[in-house]
Coordinates of C-alpha atoms in Angstrom, one line a residue:
M1 CA -18.9 -30.0 74.7
K2 CA -20.2 -30.9 71.3
R3 CA -23.2 -28.6 71.8
T4 CA -20.8 -25.7 72.7
L5 CA -18.6 -26.4 69.5
T6 CA -21.7 -26.4 67.3
I7 CA -22.9 -23.1 68.7
A8 CA -19.5 -21.6 68.1
V9 CA -19.4 -22.7 64.5
L10 CA -22.9 -21.3 63.8
L11 CA -22.0 -18.0 65.4
A12 CA -18.8 -17.8 63.3
G13 CA -20.8 -18.6 60.2
S14 CA -23.5 -16.0 61.0
I15 CA -20.7 -13.3 61.3
A16 CA -18.8 -14.4 58.2
L17 CA -21.8 -14.7 55.8
P18 CA -22.8 -11.0 56.0
A19 CA -19.2 -9.9 55.5
T20 CA -18.9 -12.2 52.4
A21 CA -22.2 -11.0 51.1
A22 CA -21.1 -7.4 51.4
D23 CA -18.1 -8.2 49.2
Y24 CA -20.4 -9.6 46.5
G25 CA -22.8 -6.8 46.5
Y26 CA -25.6 -8.0 48.8
G27 CA -27.4 -5.8 51.2
G28 CA -26.9 -2.7 49.0
M29 CA -23.1 -2.8 49.2
R30 CA -20.7 -2.3 46.3
A31 CA -19.8 -5.2 44.0
A32 CA -16.4 -6.8 44.2
Y33 CA -15.8 -6.5 40.4
P34 CA -17.0 -3.8 38.0
T35 CA -20.0 -4.6 35.9
N36 CA -18.5 -2.9 32.8
W37 CA -15.1 -1.6 31.4
Q38 CA -13.8 0.9 28.9
I39 CA -10.5 2.0 27.5
G40 CA -9.2 4.9 29.6
E41 CA -7.5 8.1 28.5
D42 CA -4.2 6.7 29.5
N43 CA -4.4 3.8 27.0
P44 CA -1.2 3.9 24.9
L45 CA -2.8 2.7 21.7
R46 CA -4.3 5.2 19.2
F47 CA -6.2 4.1 16.0
E48 CA -6.9 5.8 12.7
A49 CA -8.8 4.5 9.7
G50 CA -10.4 6.1 6.6
V51 CA -10.6 6.6 2.9
R52 CA -8.4 8.5 0.6
Y53 CA -8.6 9.9 -3.0
W54 CA -5.4 10.2 -5.2
Y55 CA -5.4 12.3 -8.3
S56 CA -2.5 10.4 -9.9
L57 CA -0.4 11.2 -12.9
G58 CA 1.9 8.4 -14.2
Q59 CA 4.5 7.8 -16.9
Q60 CA 6.1 4.6 -18.2
D61 CA 9.2 5.2 -20.4
I62 CA 11.1 2.3 -22.1
D63 CA 14.1 2.5 -24.5
V64 CA 15.0 -0.6 -26.4
A65 CA 16.9 -1.2 -29.7
G66 CA 17.2 2.5 -30.2
E67 CA 13.5 3.1 -30.0
N68 CA 11.4 4.8 -27.3
F69 CA 8.0 3.7 -26.0
K70 CA 6.0 6.0 -23.6
A71 CA 2.7 5.9 -21.9
E72 CA 1.3 8.8 -19.8
D73 CA -1.9 8.4 -17.8
T74 CA -4.3 10.3 -15.5
S75 CA -5.8 7.9 -12.9
H76 CA -8.4 8.5 -10.2
V77 CA -7.5 6.1 -7.3
L78 CA -9.6 5.3 -4.3
E79 CA -7.8 4.0 -1.3
G80 CA -8.5 2.6 2.2
H81 CA -6.0 3.1 5.0
F82 CA -5.3 2.5 8.7
R83 CA -2.7 3.4 11.3
I84 CA -2.1 2.1 14.9
D85 CA 0.2 4.1 17.2
D86 CA 1.7 2.7 20.4
D87 CA 2.8 5.7 22.6
M88 CA 4.4 3.4 25.1
T89 CA 7.0 2.0 22.6
S90 CA 6.9 5.0 20.2
T91 CA 6.1 2.6 17.3
F92 CA 3.3 2.5 14.7
L93 CA 1.9 0.2 12.0
K94 CA 0.2 1.6 9.0
G95 CA -1.2 0.1 5.8
Q96 CA -3.1 1.1 2.7
G97 CA -4.5 -0.3 -0.5
G98 CA -6.2 1.2 -3.5
L99 CA -7.2 0.8 -7.1
S100 CA -8.0 3.2 -10.0
M101 CA -11.7 3.8 -10.7
V102 CA -11.0 5.8 -13.9
T103 CA -7.9 5.8 -16.1
S104 CA -7.2 7.6 -19.4
G105 CA -4.0 8.6 -21.2
E106 CA -1.8 8.7 -24.2
Y107 CA 0.7 6.3 -25.8
S108 CA 3.5 7.3 -28.1
T109 CA 6.5 5.7 -29.8
S110 CA 9.5 6.8 -31.8
L111 CA 8.4 4.3 -34.4
A112 CA 5.6 6.8 -35.3
P113 CA 7.1 10.3 -34.5
G114 CA 4.6 13.0 -34.0
E115 CA 1.7 10.6 -33.5
S116 CA 0.0 9.4 -30.3
E117 CA -2.8 7.1 -29.4
R118 CA -5.4 7.9 -26.8
F119 CA -6.7 5.2 -24.5
D120 CA -9.1 4.6 -21.6
G121 CA -9.0 2.0 -18.9
G122 CA -6.5 -0.2 -17.2
Q123 CA -5.4 -0.9 -13.7
I124 CA -3.3 1.4 -11.4
G125 CA -3.1 0.2 -7.9
Q126 CA -1.0 -0.5 -4.8
V127 CA -1.1 -2.3 -1.5
G128 CA 1.5 -1.9 1.3
A129 CA 2.3 -1.7 4.9
D130 CA 5.0 0.1 7.0
F131 CA 6.3 -0.4 10.5
G132 CA 7.8 2.7 12.1
W133 CA 9.7 3.7 15.2
T134 CA 9.7 7.4 16.3
P135 CA 11.8 7.6 19.5
F136 CA 12.9 11.2 19.0
G137 CA 11.0 14.4 19.8
N138 CA 8.3 15.2 22.4
E139 CA 4.5 14.9 22.8
S140 CA 3.8 17.4 19.9
F141 CA 6.6 16.4 17.5
K142 CA 8.0 12.9 16.8
F143 CA 10.4 11.6 14.2
G144 CA 12.2 8.3 13.4
A145 CA 12.5 5.6 10.8
L146 CA 10.3 3.2 8.9
V147 CA 10.6 -0.1 7.0
G148 CA 7.9 -1.5 4.7
Y149 CA 6.7 -3.4 1.7
Q150 CA 4.7 -2.2 -1.3
Y151 CA 3.1 -3.9 -4.2
L152 CA 2.4 -1.7 -7.3
R153 CA 0.3 -2.6 -10.2
E154 CA 1.2 -0.4 -13.2
S155 CA -1.1 -1.3 -16.1
P156 CA -2.7 1.6 -17.9
D157 CA -5.0 0.4 -20.6
R158 CA -4.2 -3.3 -20.2
A159 CA -6.4 -4.1 -23.3
R160 CA -3.8 -2.2 -25.4
L161 CA -1.0 -4.3 -24.0
D162 CA 0.8 -1.2 -22.7
V163 CA 4.2 0.1 -23.3
A164 CA 6.2 -1.9 -25.9
H165 CA 3.3 -4.4 -25.7
I166 CA 3.9 -5.2 -22.0
D167 CA 0.6 -5.9 -20.3
G168 CA 1.3 -3.9 -17.2
L169 CA 4.0 -4.3 -14.6
N170 CA 3.7 -6.0 -11.2
I171 CA 6.3 -4.5 -8.8
H172 CA 7.3 -5.7 -5.3
A173 CA 9.2 -3.0 -3.5
L174 CA 11.2 -2.7 -0.3
R175 CA 10.9 0.7 1.5
L176 CA 13.4 2.2 4.0
G177 CA 12.8 5.8 5.1
V178 CA 12.4 8.5 7.7
T179 CA 9.1 9.8 9.0
A180 CA 7.9 12.7 11.2
R181 CA 4.5 13.8 12.6
A182 CA 3.9 17.2 14.3
E183 CA 0.8 18.5 16.2
L184 CA 1.0 22.1 15.1
S185 CA -2.0 23.0 17.2
E186 CA -5.1 21.4 18.7
F187 CA -6.7 21.5 15.2
V188 CA -3.8 21.0 12.8
D189 CA -1.2 18.3 12.3
L190 CA 1.6 17.6 9.7
D191 CA 2.8 14.2 8.5
V192 CA 5.9 13.7 6.4
E193 CA 7.7 10.7 5.1
V194 CA 10.6 10.1 2.6
A195 CA 11.7 6.6 1.7
A196 CA 14.4 5.0 -0.4
I197 CA 13.5 2.0 -2.5
P198 CA 16.8 0.0 -2.6
Y199 CA 15.3 -2.9 -4.4
A200 CA 12.1 -3.5 -6.4
F201 CA 11.4 -6.5 -8.6
A202 CA 9.3 -5.7 -11.7
Q203 CA 7.7 -8.2 -14.0
G204 CA 5.2 -7.9 -16.8
A205 CA 4.1 -10.1 -19.7
T206 CA 1.9 -9.8 -22.8
A207 CA -1.0 -12.1 -23.7
E208 CA -0.6 -14.3 -26.7
I209 CA -0.3 -12.2 -29.8
P210 CA -1.1 -13.8 -33.2
F211 CA 0.6 -12.6 -36.4
A212 CA 1.1 -13.8 -40.0
A213 CA 3.3 -16.9 -40.3
T214 CA 7.0 -16.0 -40.4
D215 CA 10.2 -18.0 -40.8
I216 CA 12.6 -17.5 -37.8
A217 CA 15.8 -19.6 -37.7
G218 CA 14.2 -22.0 -40.2
E219 CA 11.1 -22.4 -38.1
Q220 CA 7.6 -21.3 -39.0
V221 CA 5.9 -19.3 -36.2
N222 CA 2.7 -17.3 -35.9
R223 CA 2.4 -16.5 -32.2
T224 CA 4.5 -14.5 -29.8
S225 CA 4.5 -13.1 -26.2
T226 CA 7.0 -11.0 -24.3
E227 CA 8.1 -10.9 -20.7
L228 CA 9.9 -8.0 -19.0
T229 CA 11.8 -8.4 -15.8
G230 CA 13.9 -5.8 -13.9
A231 CA 15.6 -5.1 -10.6
L232 CA 14.8 -1.4 -10.0
T233 CA 15.7 1.2 -7.4
G234 CA 14.1 4.5 -6.6
A235 CA 12.5 6.7 -4.0
S236 CA 9.1 7.9 -2.7
G237 CA 7.7 10.7 -0.6
Q238 CA 4.4 11.9 0.9
V239 CA 3.4 15.1 2.8
M240 CA -0.1 15.5 4.4
V241 CA -1.6 18.4 6.4
G242 CA -4.4 17.4 8.7
L243 CA -7.4 19.4 10.0
H244 CA -9.4 18.3 13.0
P245 CA -13.0 19.7 12.9
T246 CA -13.9 17.4 15.7
E247 CA -12.1 15.3 18.3
N248 CA -12.5 12.1 16.3
L249 CA -12.5 13.3 12.7
T250 CA -9.6 14.4 10.6
M251 CA -9.4 15.8 7.0
R252 CA -6.0 15.6 5.4
F253 CA -4.7 17.1 2.1
G254 CA -1.3 16.8 0.5
G255 CA 0.7 15.0 -2.2
R256 CA 2.6 11.9 -3.0
A257 CA 5.3 10.9 -5.6
W258 CA 7.5 8.0 -6.4
M259 CA 9.9 7.0 -9.2
L260 CA 11.7 3.8 -10.2
T261 CA 14.4 3.0 -12.7
G262 CA 17.0 0.3 -13.3
P263 CA 18.4 -2.4 -15.6
S264 CA 15.8 -4.6 -17.2
S265 CA 15.5 -7.2 -19.9
A266 CA 12.8 -8.4 -22.3
T267 CA 12.5 -12.0 -23.4
T268 CA 10.2 -12.8 -26.4
R269 CA 8.9 -16.2 -27.2
F270 CA 7.8 -17.4 -30.7
W271 CA 5.9 -20.5 -31.6
E272 CA 3.5 -22.1 -34.1
A273 CA -0.1 -22.4 -32.9
S274 CA -0.4 -26.1 -33.8
N275 CA 2.8 -26.9 -31.8
P276 CA 2.5 -24.7 -28.6
N277 CA 5.1 -26.7 -26.6
E278 CA 8.1 -25.7 -28.8
Y279 CA 9.4 -22.2 -28.5
L280 CA 12.1 -19.9 -30.0
Y281 CA 13.5 -17.3 -27.6
E282 CA 15.0 -13.8 -28.2
S283 CA 16.3 -11.8 -25.2
E284 CA 17.7 -8.3 -25.1
L285 CA 18.6 -5.7 -22.4
L286 CA 16.5 -2.6 -22.3
E287 CA 18.5 0.6 -22.7
G288 CA 16.3 2.4 -20.3
L289 CA 13.2 1.9 -18.1
S290 CA 11.7 4.5 -15.8
L291 CA 8.4 4.7 -14.0
V292 CA 7.1 7.8 -12.4
R293 CA 3.8 8.5 -10.5
Y294 CA 2.8 11.6 -8.5
G295 CA -0.3 13.6 -7.6
A296 CA -2.6 15.2 -5.0
L297 CA -4.2 13.5 -2.1
A298 CA -7.3 14.1 0.0
E299 CA -8.5 11.8 2.9
L300 CA -11.2 11.5 5.5
T301 CA -10.1 9.7 8.7
G302 CA -11.7 8.6 11.9
R303 CA -9.5 8.7 15.1
F304 CA -10.3 6.7 18.2

């Protein structure tokens, strides 16, 4: 009986082993699992990344105490950008960041009418990201809404201490808008976005500025600095036309513009250099503050 059971087990094993080996690719049969993998054409995620050039024209305009201070610049900005589209949920995430390579411009003030000062240098830059949802349309045309954050650095010729002696502005802006993208043909696409900026916090400050000793409120002071703060609102827009010379390469051309304005105030500190921990303060509301930037765009983007 034991011998019969042993023979039966051996026979069962000799039948099962070849079948198992076939599953694992022995004997010239197929493997149970693929040896490599790749993203299929039905993958819902699409990616873009590239570089962009912005020929940017900017203007800062401040009115305070009946006087006007204005700076106008031309800046050549180099940007990097990316975009991820999820076709399954009709959502996308995009981001960009850039900084001016060359900046030059002109500064003028009503304190010296008819005169202007040329300058070179400074920092014009921005970093931001948007999340969008485009549930409307079809495969060739989609539109919807976006929400995003953008940081703007507006400091033309920071060595000159900028408009009204403000060493540039740092702006944190909320964006709410609409967006649309259309595939006009196999080789051409159109991308449009318009956004409101319901709130933007702006802040800028000068470096320490020395001057001849002066009596203010009975105190001798010879140093000063000024800080500007504001709660701004505005709008922005961008239009790009894309050309696809190959399946994975896109060249886009278009334009971008944004503007901000709103109530702001300037606080000036005065102190004596030998006693830097005691300050005198003067604050005043600005009668007007506006920031405008616009210009042409050109980009080279890889799609995969």
